[in-house]
Coordinates of C-alpha atoms and ligand atoms in Angstrom, one line a residue:
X1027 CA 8.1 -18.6 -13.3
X1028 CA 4.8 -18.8 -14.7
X1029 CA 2.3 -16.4 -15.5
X1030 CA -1.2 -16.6 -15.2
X1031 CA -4.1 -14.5 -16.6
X1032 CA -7.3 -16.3 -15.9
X1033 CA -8.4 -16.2 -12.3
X1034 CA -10.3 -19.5 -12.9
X1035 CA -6.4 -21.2 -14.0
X1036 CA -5.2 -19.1 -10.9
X1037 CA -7.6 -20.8 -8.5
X1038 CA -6.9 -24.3 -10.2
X1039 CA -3.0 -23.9 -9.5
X1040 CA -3.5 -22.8 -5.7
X1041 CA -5.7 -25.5 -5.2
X1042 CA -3.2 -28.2 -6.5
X1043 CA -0.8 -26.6 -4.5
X1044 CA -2.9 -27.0 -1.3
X1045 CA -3.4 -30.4 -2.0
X1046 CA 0.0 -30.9 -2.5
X1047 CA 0.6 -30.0 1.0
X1048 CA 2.3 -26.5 -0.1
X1049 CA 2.0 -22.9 1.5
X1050 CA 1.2 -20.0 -0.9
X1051 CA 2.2 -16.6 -0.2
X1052 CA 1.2 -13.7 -1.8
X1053 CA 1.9 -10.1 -2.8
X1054 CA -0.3 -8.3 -4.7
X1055 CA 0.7 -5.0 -6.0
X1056 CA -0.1 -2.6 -9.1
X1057 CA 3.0 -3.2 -11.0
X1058 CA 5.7 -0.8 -11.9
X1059 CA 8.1 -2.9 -9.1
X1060 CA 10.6 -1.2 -7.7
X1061 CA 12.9 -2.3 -4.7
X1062 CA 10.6 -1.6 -2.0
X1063 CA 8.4 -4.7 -3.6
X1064 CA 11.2 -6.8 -4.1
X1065 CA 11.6 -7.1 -0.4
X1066 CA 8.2 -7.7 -0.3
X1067 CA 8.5 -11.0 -2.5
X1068 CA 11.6 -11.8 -0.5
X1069 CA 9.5 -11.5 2.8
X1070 CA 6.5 -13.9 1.4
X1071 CA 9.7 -16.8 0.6
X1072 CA 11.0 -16.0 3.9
X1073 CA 7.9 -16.7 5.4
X1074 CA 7.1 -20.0 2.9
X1075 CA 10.4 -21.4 2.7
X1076 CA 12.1 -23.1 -0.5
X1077 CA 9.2 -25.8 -0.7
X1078 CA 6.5 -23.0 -0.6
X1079 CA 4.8 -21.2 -3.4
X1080 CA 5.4 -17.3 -3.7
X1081 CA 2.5 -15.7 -6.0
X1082 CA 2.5 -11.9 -6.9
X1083 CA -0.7 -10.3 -8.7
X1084 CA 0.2 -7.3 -10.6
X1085 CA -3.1 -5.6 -11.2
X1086 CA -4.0 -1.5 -11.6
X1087 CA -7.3 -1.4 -9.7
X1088 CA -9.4 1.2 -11.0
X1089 CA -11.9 0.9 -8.1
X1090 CA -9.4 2.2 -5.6
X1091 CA -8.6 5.4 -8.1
X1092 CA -10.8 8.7 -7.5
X1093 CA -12.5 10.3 -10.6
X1094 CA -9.5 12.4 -10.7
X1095 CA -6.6 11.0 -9.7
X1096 CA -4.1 9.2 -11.5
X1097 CA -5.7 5.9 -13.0
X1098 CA -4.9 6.2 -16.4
X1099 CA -1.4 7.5 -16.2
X1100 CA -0.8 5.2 -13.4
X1101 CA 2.8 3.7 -14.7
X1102 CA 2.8 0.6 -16.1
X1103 CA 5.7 -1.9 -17.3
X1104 CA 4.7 -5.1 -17.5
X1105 CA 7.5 -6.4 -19.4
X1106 CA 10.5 -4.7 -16.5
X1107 CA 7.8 -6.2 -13.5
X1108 CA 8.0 -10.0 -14.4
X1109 CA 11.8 -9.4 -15.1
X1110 CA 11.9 -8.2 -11.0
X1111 CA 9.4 -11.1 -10.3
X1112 CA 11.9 -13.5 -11.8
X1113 CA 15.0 -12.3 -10.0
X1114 CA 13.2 -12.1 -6.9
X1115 CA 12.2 -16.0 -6.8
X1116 CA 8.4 -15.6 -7.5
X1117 CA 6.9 -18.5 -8.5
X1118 CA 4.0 -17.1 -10.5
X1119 CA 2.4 -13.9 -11.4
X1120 CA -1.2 -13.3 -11.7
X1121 CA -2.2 -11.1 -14.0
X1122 CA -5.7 -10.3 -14.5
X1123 CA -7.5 -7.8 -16.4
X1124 CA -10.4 -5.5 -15.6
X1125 CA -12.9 -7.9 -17.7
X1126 CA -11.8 -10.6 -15.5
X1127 CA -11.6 -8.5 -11.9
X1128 CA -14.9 -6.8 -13.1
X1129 CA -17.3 -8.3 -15.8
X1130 CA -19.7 -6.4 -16.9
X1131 CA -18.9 -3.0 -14.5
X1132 CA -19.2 -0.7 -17.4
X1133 CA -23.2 -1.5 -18.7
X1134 CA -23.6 -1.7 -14.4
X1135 CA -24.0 -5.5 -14.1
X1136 CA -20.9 -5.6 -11.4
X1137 CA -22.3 -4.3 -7.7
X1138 CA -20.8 -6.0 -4.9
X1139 CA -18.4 -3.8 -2.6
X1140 CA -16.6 -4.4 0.8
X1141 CA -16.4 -1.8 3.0
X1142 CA -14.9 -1.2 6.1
X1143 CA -16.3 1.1 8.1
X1144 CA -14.2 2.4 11.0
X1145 CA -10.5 2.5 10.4
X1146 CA -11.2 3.8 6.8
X1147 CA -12.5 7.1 8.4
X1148 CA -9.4 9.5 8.1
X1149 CA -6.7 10.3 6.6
X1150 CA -6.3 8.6 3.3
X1151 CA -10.1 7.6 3.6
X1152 CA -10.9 11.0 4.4
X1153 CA -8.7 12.3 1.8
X1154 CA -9.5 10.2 -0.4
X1155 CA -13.4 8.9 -0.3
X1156 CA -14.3 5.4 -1.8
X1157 CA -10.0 4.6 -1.9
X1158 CA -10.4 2.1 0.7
X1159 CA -14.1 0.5 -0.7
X1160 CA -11.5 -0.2 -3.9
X1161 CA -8.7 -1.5 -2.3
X1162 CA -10.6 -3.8 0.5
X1163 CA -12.8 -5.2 -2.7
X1164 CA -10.3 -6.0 -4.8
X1165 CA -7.8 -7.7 -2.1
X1166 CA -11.0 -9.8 -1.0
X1167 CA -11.1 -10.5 -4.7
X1168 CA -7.5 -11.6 -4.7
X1169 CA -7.4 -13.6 -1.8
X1170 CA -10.2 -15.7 -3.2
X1171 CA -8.2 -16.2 -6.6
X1172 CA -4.7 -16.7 -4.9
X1173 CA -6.0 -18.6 -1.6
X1174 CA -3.0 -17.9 -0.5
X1175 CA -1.9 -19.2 4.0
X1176 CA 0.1 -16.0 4.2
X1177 CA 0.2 -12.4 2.2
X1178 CA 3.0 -9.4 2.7
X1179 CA 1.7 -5.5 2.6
X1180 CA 3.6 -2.8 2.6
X1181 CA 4.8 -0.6 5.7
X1182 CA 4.3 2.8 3.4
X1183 CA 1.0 2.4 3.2
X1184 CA 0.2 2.2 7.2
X1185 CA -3.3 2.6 7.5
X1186 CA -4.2 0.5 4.3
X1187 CA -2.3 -2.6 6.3
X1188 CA -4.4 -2.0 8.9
X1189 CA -7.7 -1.5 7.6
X1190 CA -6.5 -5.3 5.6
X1191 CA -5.8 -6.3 8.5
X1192 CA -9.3 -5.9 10.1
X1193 CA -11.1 -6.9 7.3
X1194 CA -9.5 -10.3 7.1
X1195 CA -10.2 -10.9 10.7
X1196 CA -13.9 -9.7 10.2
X1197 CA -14.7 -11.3 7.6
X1198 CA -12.6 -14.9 8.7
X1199 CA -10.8 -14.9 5.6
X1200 CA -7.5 -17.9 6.5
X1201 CA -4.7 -15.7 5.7
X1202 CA -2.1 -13.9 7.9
X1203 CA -0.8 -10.8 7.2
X1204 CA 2.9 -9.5 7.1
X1205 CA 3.4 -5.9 7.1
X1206 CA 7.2 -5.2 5.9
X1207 CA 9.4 -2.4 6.4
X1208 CA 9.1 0.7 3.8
X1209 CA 12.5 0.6 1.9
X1210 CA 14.1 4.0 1.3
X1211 CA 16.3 5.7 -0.8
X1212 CA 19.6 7.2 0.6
X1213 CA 18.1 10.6 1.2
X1214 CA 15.1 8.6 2.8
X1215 CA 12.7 9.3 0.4
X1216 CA 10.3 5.7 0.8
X1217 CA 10.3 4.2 -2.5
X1218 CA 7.3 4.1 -4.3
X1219 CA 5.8 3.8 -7.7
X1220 CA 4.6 7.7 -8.1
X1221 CA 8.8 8.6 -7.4
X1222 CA 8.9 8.5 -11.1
X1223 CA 6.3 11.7 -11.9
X1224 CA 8.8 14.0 -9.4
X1225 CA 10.6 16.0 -11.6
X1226 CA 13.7 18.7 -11.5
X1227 CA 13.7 20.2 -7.5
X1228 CA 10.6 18.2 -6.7
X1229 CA 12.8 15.1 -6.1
X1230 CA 14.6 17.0 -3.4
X1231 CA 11.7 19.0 -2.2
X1232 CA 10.0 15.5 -1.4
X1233 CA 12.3 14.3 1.2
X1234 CA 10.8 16.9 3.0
X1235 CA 8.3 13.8 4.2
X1236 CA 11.2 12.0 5.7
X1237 CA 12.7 15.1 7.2
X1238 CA 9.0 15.8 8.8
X1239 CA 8.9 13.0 10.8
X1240 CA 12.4 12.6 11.7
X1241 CA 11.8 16.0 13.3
X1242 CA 8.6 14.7 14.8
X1243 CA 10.5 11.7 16.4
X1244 CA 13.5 13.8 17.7
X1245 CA 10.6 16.1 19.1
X1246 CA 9.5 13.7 21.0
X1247 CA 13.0 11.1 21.9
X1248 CA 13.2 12.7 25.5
X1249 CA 10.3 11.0 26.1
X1250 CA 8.1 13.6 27.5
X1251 CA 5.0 14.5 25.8
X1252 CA 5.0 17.2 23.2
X1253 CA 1.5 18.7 22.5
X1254 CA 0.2 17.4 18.6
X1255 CA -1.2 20.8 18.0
X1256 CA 1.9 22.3 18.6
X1257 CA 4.3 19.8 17.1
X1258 CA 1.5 19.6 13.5
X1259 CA 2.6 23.6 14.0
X1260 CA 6.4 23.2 13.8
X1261 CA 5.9 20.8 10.8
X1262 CA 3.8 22.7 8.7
X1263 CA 6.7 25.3 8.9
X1264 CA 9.3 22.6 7.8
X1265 CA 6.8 21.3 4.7
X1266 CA 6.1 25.2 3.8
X1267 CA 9.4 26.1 3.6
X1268 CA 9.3 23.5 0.0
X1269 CA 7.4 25.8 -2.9
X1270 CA 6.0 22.3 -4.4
X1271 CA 4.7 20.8 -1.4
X1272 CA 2.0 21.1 -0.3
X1273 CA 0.8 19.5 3.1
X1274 CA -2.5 17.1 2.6
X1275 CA -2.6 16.0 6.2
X1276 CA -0.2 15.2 8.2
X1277 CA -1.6 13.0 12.0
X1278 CA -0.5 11.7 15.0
X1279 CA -2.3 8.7 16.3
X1280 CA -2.6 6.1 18.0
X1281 CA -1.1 2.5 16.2
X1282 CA -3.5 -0.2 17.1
X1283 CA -7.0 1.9 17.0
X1284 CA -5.4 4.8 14.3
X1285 CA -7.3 7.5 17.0
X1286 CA -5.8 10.6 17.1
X1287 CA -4.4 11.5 19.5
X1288 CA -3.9 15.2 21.2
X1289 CA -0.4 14.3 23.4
X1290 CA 2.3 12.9 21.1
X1291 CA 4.9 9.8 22.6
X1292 CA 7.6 8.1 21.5
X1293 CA 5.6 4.8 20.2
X1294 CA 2.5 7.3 18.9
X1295 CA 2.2 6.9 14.9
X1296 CA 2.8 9.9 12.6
X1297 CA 1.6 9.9 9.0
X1298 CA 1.4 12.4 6.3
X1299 CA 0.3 12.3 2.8
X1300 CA 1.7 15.8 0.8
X1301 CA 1.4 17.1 -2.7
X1302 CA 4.8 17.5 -4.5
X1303 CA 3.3 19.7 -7.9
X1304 CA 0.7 17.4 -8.9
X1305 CA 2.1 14.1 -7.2
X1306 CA 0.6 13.1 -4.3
X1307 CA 3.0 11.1 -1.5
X1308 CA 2.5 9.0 1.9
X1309 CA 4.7 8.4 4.4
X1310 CA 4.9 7.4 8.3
X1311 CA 6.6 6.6 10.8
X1312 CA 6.3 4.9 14.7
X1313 CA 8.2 7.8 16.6
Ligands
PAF1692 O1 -0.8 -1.2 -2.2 C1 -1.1 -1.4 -3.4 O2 -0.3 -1.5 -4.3 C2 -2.6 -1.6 -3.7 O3 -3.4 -0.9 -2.9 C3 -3.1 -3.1 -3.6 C4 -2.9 -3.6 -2.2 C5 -2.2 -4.0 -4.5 C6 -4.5 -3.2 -4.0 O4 -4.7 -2.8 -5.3

């Protein structure tokens, strides 16, 4: 497995690789791996065989990151993630720095943004303003270093998939786009990087995302419509009932257009993002 720094080198190697004929698959993430991204990197060889090329970027991106929000303490361990990367089959590892993502952003001489502009409107774009300019820039930016036929995102993050989604389309970038399956602990907690700040009774008091929407999707297994109002009632009981956690929104909506919606059906989308102390969570679910 090789690693590679320079997005100029990066390029260079995808573009041998093309003319050798080969498929390039790509996961990018922001490091700290855990077994949710391994099935990630085992989806992209799936999807480009033995003879393909399997490329994962491991990059924080300060752009997606509010003012105050976790960017510097983000966790980071470079050394563990290209241990994973190895033992997972990935052929290289991109790994570039801020100087190289953004030159010159500090004295102002970086200024070009892509923005999506419809599907970026709630939840985590409402929750979160400017999250989504960061993340569509710097997978645009990533695409163009990996040039990759095929790259996996993550189930957890629902609405950033699709907001990826629409952007490649839009903007005609050649790349398909496989959304995998969240992987969860035992207690169904969805595995993700920020598990590690939970501390003491927040661990428990954070399954309470999982036990939210299972309740949502029993609500609604009969198959007749339950009103959202009244189910977002029942739930906000569930996730007060947890002295850590506190609820940031929780949705139902609709999968393809991510519009709310006011009648809740098996097959409508629920998605909640909650604070556990200071740690914020996502989660989702198709009920
Ligand atoms: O999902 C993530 O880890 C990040 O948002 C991504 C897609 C790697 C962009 O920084």
């Amino acid at each position: 497995m090789q690693v590679v720094a320079q997005i100029a080198a990066m390029q260079r190697l995808a573009r041998k690789w093309q003319h050798a004929g080969l498929r390039i698959a790509f996961v990018p993430t922001m490091g700290f791996l855990h077994p949710g991204h391994v099935s990630l990197i085992l989806r992209a060889r799936r999807a480009v065989g033995v003879g393909g090329k399997v490329v994962v970027s491991i990059y924080v991106n300060p752009t997606q990151f509010g003012p105050k929000e976790d960017f510097t303490r983000y966790p980071r361990d470079l050394k563990g993630d290209l241990q994973m990367c190895r033992e997972a089959g990935a052929d290289t590892v991109f790994t570039p720095d801020d100087q190289a993502m953004y030159p010159g952003k500090g004295e102002g001489l970086y200024s070009t943004f892509v923005v999506e502009e419809k599907l970026t409107q709630s939840m985590e774009g409402a929750s979160r303003p400017s999250h989504f300019r960061g993340v569509t820039t710097v997978v645009a930016k990533l695409l163009h270093c990996v040039l990759p036929d095929v790259a996996v995102f993550g189930q957890k993050d629902f609405q950033q998939a699709a907001v990826i989604r629409r952007m490649t389309a839009d903007l005609n970038f050649p790349v398909k786009i496989i959304v995998a399956p969240t992987l969860r602990e035992p207690d169904g907690l969805a595995m993700s990087s920020r598990n590690k700040y939970l501390a003491g009774d927040q661990r428990r008091q954070a399954t309470v995302l999982w036990r939210s929407l299972q309740a949502a999707r029993a609500a609604v297994q009969g198959g007749s419509p339950v009103k959202a109002v009244r189910l977002l009632e029942q739930l906000k009981k569930l996730i007060a009932a947890e002295p850590e956690v506190r609820l940031d929104y929780l949705e139902f909506f609709n999968p393809d257009s991510l519009e709310p919606v006011s009648l809740v059906v098996p097959g409508t989308q629920a998605a909640l993002a909650v604070f556990v102390g200071s740690t914020r969570l996502i989660d989702n679910m198709r009920l």
